Amino acid sequence: METLGRVWNRLSIRRPTIATPEPVEEEDDMTPEKTREVFQMFNGTPTRRKSESAHHHRVVLNQLQNHPPRNATQSPQRQPRLSESSADVPASAIRRNSTETHVFGNRAHIHRDIVRFYACNNVPACSNEDERINTARRNSLFVKRGSVTMEPIKKVDLEEVYTVNKQLGTGRFGFIKLAEHKQSKQRIAIKFFPRPQTKQADFVREYNYSFFLSPHQNIIDTYEGMFQSSDDTAFFFVQEFCPRASLREAVEATNQAGIGEVNTKKVFAAVLSAIEFMHDENLVHRNLKAENILIFDANDYSKVKVTDFGLTRKVDTTVKYLEYVNNYHAAELCDTVVNEKLVVNKSTDIWALGIIFFYCMKGKFPWQKASIMCKPYWEWEQWLKRKNPALPKKFNPFSEKALKLFKKSLTPRFKDRWTAKDMRKCLAKEKLLKSVKRPDEDYYVMIDTASKSRPSAASTSGENQEAGAPPAERKQKSTLQQWISTTLTAMAEISEQVVSARDD
Ligand SMILES: Nc1ncnc2c1ncn2[C@@H]1O[C@H](COP(=O)(O)OP(=O)(O)OP(=O)(O)O)[C@@H](O)[C@H]1O
């Protein structure tokens, strides 16, 4: 599993430090101050990481001991360097290299592809070659982000540069279209933000986050450059195209069966790696849902990426709550009224991940809305608060460890929620489903034991009479008891609320 540190080391990029911006409110117009804030998000001096110096120490030690540096030789699939052979550079990088005027692949991006190419092939991160690449990378966007001047939004005649094809998806803020870059014949996805509905600050912010996060292998690749259509109808930026489906489509295709434990684990290994990376950078995605997880391969979930950074914000930013409520929203968001101020917190992503986990495993959502007005959620909360000992039936197939994951993600007490790292550890190690039992196995075992050990009592005691009752009858009785107890608790809570409202 890839941790943030390893990702940055693997990419051999000196990690940029993001300066803490003043809180940005979502509603505000693009004032000069706000423009500065957007760009200051990426401000900072690159820092040398501990692990980097550790690597250099290891190299020196190895040399002293007459051993070659570990990661220079350990991989049998080590690829030659660029200087050795350019034939092994990915086709896309060569294609981009062939033109300086490429709209979505200028020099900085070529370098980024090369960095990634090397990173993927375990090439050591301490050569002059890599230093040169790092310099190009750092000189490209991160360093400019310290500037108060705005990166220009270039006007582009869409029809001249791209053949725009079918729509891939729509969202609240815009739409995504499949297109082909005419010159390179490369298929790409263009994310459009219609004007004048879209504020420039929102567009710039989403582009910046998308581009900044791109180097992670489980985050959609966003190509460098902010654009505007020549007829002024939309802003847009360009991303890699996902030829398959979103996780939503993949789960829907299972006809409410879910994608299974093995595939869920693969999806989560990727998604949690991306979210851990974001959280380590103090960024919260805030819009995690199955539609925003893209599956790149047909069957085996080996390439999964997170997309849509339109709502991404820094931790502790104050935002106004503008959202409609969806299945993925945490309890605290469902209780919020429109325009109420909220402080951005990583725990909202953790809740959404708990929901996505359930959705992957069961093929449906645990509830429509995390509010006590929604019975399935209310039942979960009652169980969680130990007000009702009966676990809601839909959670029955899950193992104890999986239940712990739910308890630590779908809890209204957001301070009790796990981190992405805790989730990753649990999902990587633990079995998620109970072992399958024969239907009514318990029933037969109970009768058997009762009749063997206490033959005379079996016919008289109430307990054993119940045990001897047919399963359907027992089930009906326990459902009725459960219903009575939950109704009584609800009535007690409502009357408490009425009394306190009257007192107020
Ligand atoms: N690079 C891509 N390749 C293929 N399909 C994509 C790509 N990016 C997005 N999509 C599809 O388009 C849909 C909408 O994209 P996206 O979530 O980025 O838009 P949005 O306007 O930000 O949506 P939201 O309402 O969630 O904020 C996604 O659910 C996905 O199915």
PDB file of N, CA, C and O and ligand atoms in Angstrom, residues 167-178 188-193 206 220-221 237-249 285 287-296 307-311 323-324 326, ligand 1:
ATOM      1  N   GLN A 167     -21.345  13.129 -24.710  1.00  0.00           N
ATOM      2  CA  GLN A 167     -21.267  13.562 -23.318  1.00  0.00           C
ATOM      3  C   GLN A 167     -20.986  12.345 -22.434  1.00  0.00           C
ATOM      4  O   GLN A 167     -21.617  11.300 -22.600  1.00  0.00           O
ATOM      5  N   LEU A 168     -20.041  12.483 -21.530  1.00  0.00           N
ATOM      6  CA  LEU A 168     -19.702  11.358 -20.645  1.00  0.00           C
ATOM      7  C   LEU A 168     -20.449  11.437 -19.315  1.00  0.00           C
ATOM      8  O   LEU A 168     -20.693  10.432 -18.667  1.00  0.00           O
ATOM      9  N   GLY A 169     -20.788  12.636 -18.944  1.00  0.00           N
ATOM     10  CA  GLY A 169     -21.495  12.792 -17.670  1.00  0.00           C
ATOM     11  C   GLY A 169     -21.838  14.250 -17.426  1.00  0.00           C
ATOM     12  O   GLY A 169     -21.291  15.145 -18.068  1.00  0.00           O
ATOM     13  N   THR A 170     -22.782  14.433 -16.517  1.00  0.00           N
ATOM     14  CA  THR A 170     -23.138  15.803 -16.130  1.00  0.00           C
ATOM     15  C   THR A 170     -23.127  15.899 -14.620  1.00  0.00           C
ATOM     16  O   THR A 170     -23.350  14.909 -13.936  1.00  0.00           O
ATOM     17  N   GLY A 171     -22.897  17.078 -14.149  1.00  0.00           N
ATOM     18  CA  GLY A 171     -22.935  17.294 -12.708  1.00  0.00           C
ATOM     19  C   GLY A 171     -23.632  18.601 -12.443  1.00  0.00           C
ATOM     20  O   GLY A 171     -24.206  19.205 -13.366  1.00  0.00           O
ATOM     21  N   ARG A 172     -23.553  19.007 -11.190  1.00  0.00           N
ATOM     22  CA  ARG A 172     -24.209  20.270 -10.845  1.00  0.00           C
ATOM     23  C   ARG A 172     -23.496  21.450 -11.457  1.00  0.00           C
ATOM     24  O   ARG A 172     -24.082  22.479 -11.713  1.00  0.00           O
ATOM     25  N   PHE A 173     -22.173  21.313 -11.680  1.00  0.00           N
ATOM     26  CA  PHE A 173     -21.415  22.492 -12.083  1.00  0.00           C
ATOM     27  C   PHE A 173     -21.060  22.521 -13.554  1.00  0.00           C
ATOM     28  O   PHE A 173     -20.601  23.521 -14.064  1.00  0.00           O
ATOM     29  N   GLY A 174     -21.238  21.404 -14.228  1.00  0.00           N
ATOM     30  CA  GLY A 174     -20.857  21.391 -15.636  1.00  0.00           C
ATOM     31  C   GLY A 174     -21.073  20.032 -16.246  1.00  0.00           C
ATOM     32  O   GLY A 174     -21.863  19.242 -15.747  1.00  0.00           O
ATOM     33  N   PHE A 175     -20.366  19.792 -17.318  1.00  0.00           N
ATOM     34  CA  PHE A 175     -20.499  18.497 -17.978  1.00  0.00           C
ATOM     35  C   PHE A 175     -19.164  18.067 -18.559  1.00  0.00           C
ATOM     36  O   PHE A 175     -18.284  18.896 -18.792  1.00  0.00           O
ATOM     37  N   ILE A 176     -19.046  16.755 -18.760  1.00  0.00           N
ATOM     38  CA  ILE A 176     -17.795  16.189 -19.267  1.00  0.00           C
ATOM     39  C   ILE A 176     -18.068  15.613 -20.647  1.00  0.00           C
ATOM     40  O   ILE A 176     -19.073  14.900 -20.826  1.00  0.00           O
ATOM     41  N   LYS A 177     -17.200  15.919 -21.604  1.00  0.00           N
ATOM     42  CA  LYS A 177     -17.380  15.351 -22.943  1.00  0.00           C
ATOM     43  C   LYS A 177     -16.130  14.614 -23.388  1.00  0.00           C
ATOM     44  O   LYS A 177     -15.011  15.018 -23.077  1.00  0.00           O
ATOM     45  N   LEU A 178     -16.385  13.551 -24.131  1.00  0.00           N
ATOM     46  CA  LEU A 178     -15.277  12.838 -24.750  1.00  0.00           C
ATOM     47  C   LEU A 178     -14.848  13.645 -25.975  1.00  0.00           C
ATOM     48  O   LEU A 178     -15.699  14.170 -26.702  1.00  0.00           O
ATOM     49  N   ILE A 188      -9.404  12.268 -25.107  1.00  0.00           N
ATOM     50  CA  ILE A 188      -9.315  12.941 -23.807  1.00  0.00           C
ATOM     51  C   ILE A 188     -10.738  13.274 -23.321  1.00  0.00           C
ATOM     52  O   ILE A 188     -11.693  13.144 -24.076  1.00  0.00           O
ATOM     53  N   ALA A 189     -10.825  13.673 -22.058  1.00  0.00           N
ATOM     54  CA  ALA A 189     -12.117  14.111 -21.526  1.00  0.00           C
ATOM     55  C   ALA A 189     -12.004  15.606 -21.245  1.00  0.00           C
ATOM     56  O   ALA A 189     -11.020  16.052 -20.658  1.00  0.00           O
ATOM     57  N   ILE A 190     -13.006  16.370 -21.705  1.00  0.00           N
ATOM     58  CA  ILE A 190     -12.975  17.818 -21.433  1.00  0.00           C
ATOM     59  C   ILE A 190     -14.056  18.134 -20.418  1.00  0.00           C
ATOM     60  O   ILE A 190     -15.219  17.753 -20.587  1.00  0.00           O
ATOM     61  N   LYS A 191     -13.650  18.793 -19.349  1.00  0.00           N
ATOM     62  CA  LYS A 191     -14.634  19.195 -18.342  1.00  0.00           C
ATOM     63  C   LYS A 191     -15.017  20.651 -18.583  1.00  0.00           C
ATOM     64  O   LYS A 191     -14.181  21.548 -18.490  1.00  0.00           O
ATOM     65  N   PHE A 192     -16.279  20.865 -18.932  1.00  0.00           N
ATOM     66  CA  PHE A 192     -16.784  22.201 -19.255  1.00  0.00           C
ATOM     67  C   PHE A 192     -17.516  22.806 -18.059  1.00  0.00           C
ATOM     68  O   PHE A 192     -18.250  22.108 -17.355  1.00  0.00           O
ATOM     69  N   PHE A 193     -17.323  24.115 -17.903  1.00  0.00           N
ATOM     70  CA  PHE A 193     -18.018  24.860 -16.853  1.00  0.00           C
ATOM     71  C   PHE A 193     -18.747  26.016 -17.540  1.00  0.00           C
ATOM     72  O   PHE A 193     -18.117  27.020 -17.891  1.00  0.00           O
ATOM     73  N   GLU A 206     -10.937  24.517  -8.828  1.00  0.00           N
ATOM     74  CA  GLU A 206     -11.079  23.093  -9.177  1.00  0.00           C
ATOM     75  C   GLU A 206      -9.927  22.626 -10.067  1.00  0.00           C
ATOM     76  O   GLU A 206      -9.374  21.546  -9.881  1.00  0.00           O
ATOM     77  N   ILE A 220      -7.335  11.009 -10.995  1.00  0.00           N
ATOM     78  CA  ILE A 220      -7.436  11.266 -12.441  1.00  0.00           C
ATOM     79  C   ILE A 220      -6.374  12.279 -12.868  1.00  0.00           C
ATOM     80  O   ILE A 220      -6.086  13.230 -12.140  1.00  0.00           O
ATOM     81  N   ASP A 221      -5.816  12.045 -14.040  1.00  0.00           N
ATOM     82  CA  ASP A 221      -4.767  12.933 -14.525  1.00  0.00           C
ATOM     83  C   ASP A 221      -5.390  14.155 -15.199  1.00  0.00           C
ATOM     84  O   ASP A 221      -6.208  14.022 -16.110  1.00  0.00           O
ATOM     85  N   PHE A 237     -11.141  22.529 -18.739  1.00  0.00           N
ATOM     86  CA  PHE A 237      -9.806  21.940 -18.673  1.00  0.00           C
ATOM     87  C   PHE A 237      -9.885  20.502 -19.146  1.00  0.00           C
ATOM     88  O   PHE A 237     -10.987  19.973 -19.352  1.00  0.00           O
ATOM     89  N   VAL A 238      -8.708  19.905 -19.351  1.00  0.00           N
ATOM     90  CA  VAL A 238      -8.660  18.615 -20.036  1.00  0.00           C
ATOM     91  C   VAL A 238      -8.109  17.542 -19.100  1.00  0.00           C
ATOM     92  O   VAL A 238      -7.161  17.772 -18.358  1.00  0.00           O
ATOM     93  N   GLN A 239      -8.736  16.364 -19.159  1.00  0.00           N
ATOM     94  CA  GLN A 239      -8.296  15.252 -18.300  1.00  0.00           C
ATOM     95  C   GLN A 239      -8.110  13.995 -19.134  1.00  0.00           C
ATOM     96  O   GLN A 239      -8.623  13.910 -20.258  1.00  0.00           O
ATOM     97  N   GLU A 240      -7.441  13.017 -18.531  1.00  0.00           N
ATOM     98  CA  GLU A 240      -7.349  11.729 -19.218  1.00  0.00           C
ATOM     99  C   GLU A 240      -8.757  11.143 -19.309  1.00  0.00           C
ATOM    100  O   GLU A 240      -9.617  11.401 -18.456  1.00  0.00           O
ATOM    101  N   PHE A 241      -8.974  10.352 -20.328  1.00  0.00           N
ATOM    102  CA  PHE A 241     -10.290   9.769 -20.552  1.00  0.00           C
ATOM    103  C   PHE A 241     -10.364   8.394 -19.899  1.00  0.00           C
ATOM    104  O   PHE A 241      -9.454   7.575 -20.040  1.00  0.00           O
ATOM    105  N   CYS A 242     -11.444   8.151 -19.182  1.00  0.00           N
ATOM    106  CA  CYS A 242     -11.646   6.815 -18.596  1.00  0.00           C
ATOM    107  C   CYS A 242     -12.566   6.029 -19.544  1.00  0.00           C
ATOM    108  O   CYS A 242     -13.731   6.375 -19.695  1.00  0.00           O
ATOM    109  N   PRO A 243     -12.030   5.001 -20.192  1.00  0.00           N
ATOM    110  CA  PRO A 243     -12.821   4.330 -21.221  1.00  0.00           C
ATOM    111  C   PRO A 243     -13.894   3.400 -20.675  1.00  0.00           C
ATOM    112  O   PRO A 243     -14.738   2.939 -21.415  1.00  0.00           O
ATOM    113  N   ARG A 244     -13.871   3.125 -19.391  1.00  0.00           N
ATOM    114  CA  ARG A 244     -14.872   2.186 -18.860  1.00  0.00           C
ATOM    115  C   ARG A 244     -15.995   2.925 -18.134  1.00  0.00           C
ATOM    116  O   ARG A 244     -16.657   3.738 -18.724  1.00  0.00           O
ATOM    117  N   ALA A 245     -16.130   2.646 -16.845  1.00  0.00           N
ATOM    118  CA  ALA A 245     -17.320   3.162 -16.168  1.00  0.00           C
ATOM    119  C   ALA A 245     -16.965   3.733 -14.818  1.00  0.00           C
ATOM    120  O   ALA A 245     -15.854   3.568 -14.329  1.00  0.00           O
ATOM    121  N   SER A 246     -17.947   4.396 -14.233  1.00  0.00           N
ATOM    122  CA  SER A 246     -17.754   4.812 -12.839  1.00  0.00           C
ATOM    123  C   SER A 246     -18.149   3.632 -11.948  1.00  0.00           C
ATOM    124  O   SER A 246     -18.815   2.685 -12.399  1.00  0.00           O
ATOM    125  N   LEU A 247     -17.763   3.715 -10.676  1.00  0.00           N
ATOM    126  CA  LEU A 247     -18.103   2.647  -9.729  1.00  0.00           C
ATOM    127  C   LEU A 247     -19.621   2.498  -9.637  1.00  0.00           C
ATOM    128  O   LEU A 247     -20.145   1.402  -9.475  1.00  0.00           O
ATOM    129  N   ARG A 248     -20.332   3.600  -9.783  1.00  0.00           N
ATOM    130  CA  ARG A 248     -21.806   3.552  -9.724  1.00  0.00           C
ATOM    131  C   ARG A 248     -22.335   2.601 -10.807  1.00  0.00           C
ATOM    132  O   ARG A 248     -23.161   1.732 -10.539  1.00  0.00           O
ATOM    133  N   GLU A 249     -21.827   2.792 -12.027  1.00  0.00           N
ATOM    134  CA  GLU A 249     -22.291   1.934 -13.129  1.00  0.00           C
ATOM    135  C   GLU A 249     -21.877   0.481 -12.901  1.00  0.00           C
ATOM    136  O   GLU A 249     -22.639  -0.435 -13.189  1.00  0.00           O
ATOM    137  N   HIS A 285     -11.883  15.954   0.195  1.00  0.00           N
ATOM    138  CA  HIS A 285     -12.534  15.838  -1.122  1.00  0.00           C
ATOM    139  C   HIS A 285     -13.947  16.411  -1.079  1.00  0.00           C
ATOM    140  O   HIS A 285     -14.356  17.174  -1.938  1.00  0.00           O
ATOM    141  N   ASN A 287     -16.783  15.336  -1.830  1.00  0.00           N
ATOM    142  CA  ASN A 287     -17.822  14.895  -2.768  1.00  0.00           C
ATOM    143  C   ASN A 287     -17.545  13.452  -3.180  1.00  0.00           C
ATOM    144  O   ASN A 287     -17.683  13.096  -4.354  1.00  0.00           O
ATOM    145  N   LEU A 288     -17.162  12.646  -2.199  1.00  0.00           N
ATOM    146  CA  LEU A 288     -16.859  11.249  -2.520  1.00  0.00           C
ATOM    147  C   LEU A 288     -18.160  10.493  -2.744  1.00  0.00           C
ATOM    148  O   LEU A 288     -19.048  10.512  -1.890  1.00  0.00           O
ATOM    149  N   LYS A 289     -18.256   9.893  -3.893  1.00  0.00           N
ATOM    150  CA  LYS A 289     -19.416   9.054  -4.198  1.00  0.00           C
ATOM    151  C   LYS A 289     -19.032   8.106  -5.316  1.00  0.00           C
ATOM    152  O   LYS A 289     -17.990   8.295  -5.965  1.00  0.00           O
ATOM    153  N   ALA A 290     -19.876   7.096  -5.520  1.00  0.00           N
ATOM    154  CA  ALA A 290     -19.522   6.062  -6.505  1.00  0.00           C
ATOM    155  C   ALA A 290     -19.348   6.654  -7.904  1.00  0.00           C
ATOM    156  O   ALA A 290     -18.536   6.163  -8.689  1.00  0.00           O
ATOM    157  N   GLU A 291     -20.060   7.730  -8.211  1.00  0.00           N
ATOM    158  CA  GLU A 291     -19.947   8.361  -9.542  1.00  0.00           C
ATOM    159  C   GLU A 291     -18.583   9.005  -9.737  1.00  0.00           C
ATOM    160  O   GLU A 291     -18.155   9.224 -10.868  1.00  0.00           O
ATOM    161  N   ASN A 292     -17.936   9.343  -8.644  1.00  0.00           N
ATOM    162  CA  ASN A 292     -16.643  10.028  -8.748  1.00  0.00           C
ATOM    163  C   ASN A 292     -15.456   9.084  -8.575  1.00  0.00           C
ATOM    164  O   ASN A 292     -14.333   9.511  -8.352  1.00  0.00           O
ATOM    165  N   ILE A 293     -15.738   7.798  -8.664  1.00  0.00           N
ATOM    166  CA  ILE A 293     -14.655   6.803  -8.649  1.00  0.00           C
ATOM    167  C   ILE A 293     -14.693   6.116 -10.001  1.00  0.00           C
ATOM    168  O   ILE A 293     -15.705   5.515 -10.379  1.00  0.00           O
ATOM    169  N   LEU A 294     -13.632   6.267 -10.761  1.00  0.00           N
ATOM    170  CA  LEU A 294     -13.641   5.754 -12.137  1.00  0.00           C
ATOM    171  C   LEU A 294     -12.875   4.439 -12.220  1.00  0.00           C
ATOM    172  O   LEU A 294     -11.787   4.297 -11.668  1.00  0.00           O
ATOM    173  N   ILE A 295     -13.472   3.485 -12.921  1.00  0.00           N
ATOM    174  CA  ILE A 295     -12.869   2.159 -13.092  1.00  0.00           C
ATOM    175  C   ILE A 295     -12.338   2.099 -14.521  1.00  0.00           C
ATOM    176  O   ILE A 295     -13.110   2.247 -15.468  1.00  0.00           O
ATOM    177  N   PHE A 296     -11.054   1.865 -14.657  1.00  0.00           N
ATOM    178  CA  PHE A 296     -10.445   1.933 -15.990  1.00  0.00           C
ATOM    179  C   PHE A 296     -10.396   0.586 -16.727  1.00  0.00           C
ATOM    180  O   PHE A 296     -10.129   0.553 -17.912  1.00  0.00           O
ATOM    181  N   THR A 307     -11.990  11.122  -8.934  1.00  0.00           N
ATOM    182  CA  THR A 307     -12.083  12.343  -9.742  1.00  0.00           C
ATOM    183  C   THR A 307     -12.993  13.371  -9.047  1.00  0.00           C
ATOM    184  O   THR A 307     -13.487  13.125  -7.958  1.00  0.00           O
ATOM    185  N   ASP A 308     -13.185  14.497  -9.685  1.00  0.00           N
ATOM    186  CA  ASP A 308     -14.087  15.577  -9.270  1.00  0.00           C
ATOM    187  C   ASP A 308     -13.644  16.285  -7.982  1.00  0.00           C
ATOM    188  O   ASP A 308     -14.087  15.935  -6.880  1.00  0.00           O
ATOM    189  N   PHE A 309     -12.830  17.285  -8.162  1.00  0.00           N
ATOM    190  CA  PHE A 309     -12.312  18.026  -7.008  1.00  0.00           C
ATOM    191  C   PHE A 309     -12.976  19.409  -6.887  1.00  0.00           C
ATOM    192  O   PHE A 309     -12.395  20.345  -6.367  1.00  0.00           O
ATOM    193  N   GLY A 310     -14.188  19.475  -7.395  1.00  0.00           N
ATOM    194  CA  GLY A 310     -14.931  20.744  -7.387  1.00  0.00           C
ATOM    195  C   GLY A 310     -15.272  21.236  -5.986  1.00  0.00           C
ATOM    196  O   GLY A 310     -15.402  22.436  -5.765  1.00  0.00           O
ATOM    197  N   LEU A 311     -15.445  20.307  -5.056  1.00  0.00           N
ATOM    198  CA  LEU A 311     -15.787  20.749  -3.690  1.00  0.00           C
ATOM    199  C   LEU A 311     -14.599  20.622  -2.743  1.00  0.00           C
ATOM    200  O   LEU A 311     -14.731  20.849  -1.542  1.00  0.00           O
ATOM    201  N   GLU A 323     -25.604  22.545  -0.270  1.00  0.00           N
ATOM    202  CA  GLU A 323     -25.871  21.264  -0.915  1.00  0.00           C
ATOM    203  C   GLU A 323     -27.303  20.791  -0.789  1.00  0.00           C
ATOM    204  O   GLU A 323     -27.967  21.070   0.179  1.00  0.00           O
ATOM    205  N   TYR A 324     -27.666  20.022  -1.775  1.00  0.00           N
ATOM    206  CA  TYR A 324     -28.828  19.162  -1.572  1.00  0.00           C
ATOM    207  C   TYR A 324     -28.270  17.938  -0.843  1.00  0.00           C
ATOM    208  O   TYR A 324     -27.086  17.638  -0.950  1.00  0.00           O
ATOM    209  N   ASN A 326     -27.506  14.115  -0.194  1.00  0.00           N
ATOM    210  CA  ASN A 326     -27.466  12.857  -0.931  1.00  0.00           C
ATOM    211  C   ASN A 326     -27.135  11.691  -0.003  1.00  0.00           C
ATOM    212  O   ASN A 326     -26.858  11.890   1.171  1.00  0.00           O
TER     213      ASN A 326
HETATM  214  N1  LIG B   1     -12.149  11.602 -17.229  1.00  0.00           N
HETATM  215  C1  LIG B   1     -13.351  11.025 -17.381  1.00  0.00           C
HETATM  216  N2  LIG B   1     -13.528  10.024 -18.269  1.00  0.00           N
HETATM  217  C2  LIG B   1     -14.741   9.448 -18.408  1.00  0.00           C
HETATM  218  N3  LIG B   1     -15.846   9.807 -17.722  1.00  0.00           N
HETATM  219  C3  LIG B   1     -15.749  10.798 -16.828  1.00  0.00           C
HETATM  220  C4  LIG B   1     -14.491  11.465 -16.608  1.00  0.00           C
HETATM  221  N4  LIG B   1     -14.673  12.397 -15.657  1.00  0.00           N
HETATM  222  C5  LIG B   1     -15.966  12.322 -15.300  1.00  0.00           C
HETATM  223  N5  LIG B   1     -16.623  11.384 -15.997  1.00  0.00           N
HETATM  224  C6  LIG B   1     -18.055  11.045 -15.877  1.00  0.00           C
HETATM  225  O1  LIG B   1     -18.791  12.248 -15.767  1.00  0.00           O
HETATM  226  C7  LIG B   1     -19.531  12.275 -14.535  1.00  0.00           C
HETATM  227  C8  LIG B   1     -19.556  13.684 -13.979  1.00  0.00           C
HETATM  228  O2  LIG B   1     -18.223  14.126 -13.772  1.00  0.00           O
HETATM  229  P1  LIG B   1     -17.822  15.056 -12.554  1.00  0.00           P
HETATM  230  O3  LIG B   1     -18.227  14.363 -11.285  1.00  0.00           O
HETATM  231  O4  LIG B   1     -16.400  15.436 -12.678  1.00  0.00           O
HETATM  232  O5  LIG B   1     -18.778  16.300 -12.804  1.00  0.00           O
HETATM  233  P2  LIG B   1     -19.360  17.338 -11.750  1.00  0.00           P
HETATM  234  O6  LIG B   1     -20.086  18.383 -12.510  1.00  0.00           O
HETATM  235  O7  LIG B   1     -18.269  17.839 -10.888  1.00  0.00           O
HETATM  236  O8  LIG B   1     -20.350  16.423 -10.912  1.00  0.00           O
HETATM  237  P3  LIG B   1     -20.895  16.610  -9.427  1.00  0.00           P
HETATM  238  O9  LIG B   1     -22.344  16.887  -9.539  1.00  0.00           O
HETATM  239  O10 LIG B   1     -20.629  15.275  -8.797  1.00  0.00           O
HETATM  240  O11 LIG B   1     -20.125  17.684  -8.761  1.00  0.00           O
HETATM  241  C9  LIG B   1     -18.825  11.262 -13.633  1.00  0.00           C
HETATM  242  O12 LIG B   1     -19.716  10.673 -12.737  1.00  0.00           O
HETATM  243  C10 LIG B   1     -18.278  10.230 -14.618  1.00  0.00           C
HETATM  244  O13 LIG B   1     -19.246   9.237 -14.867  1.00  0.00           O
END
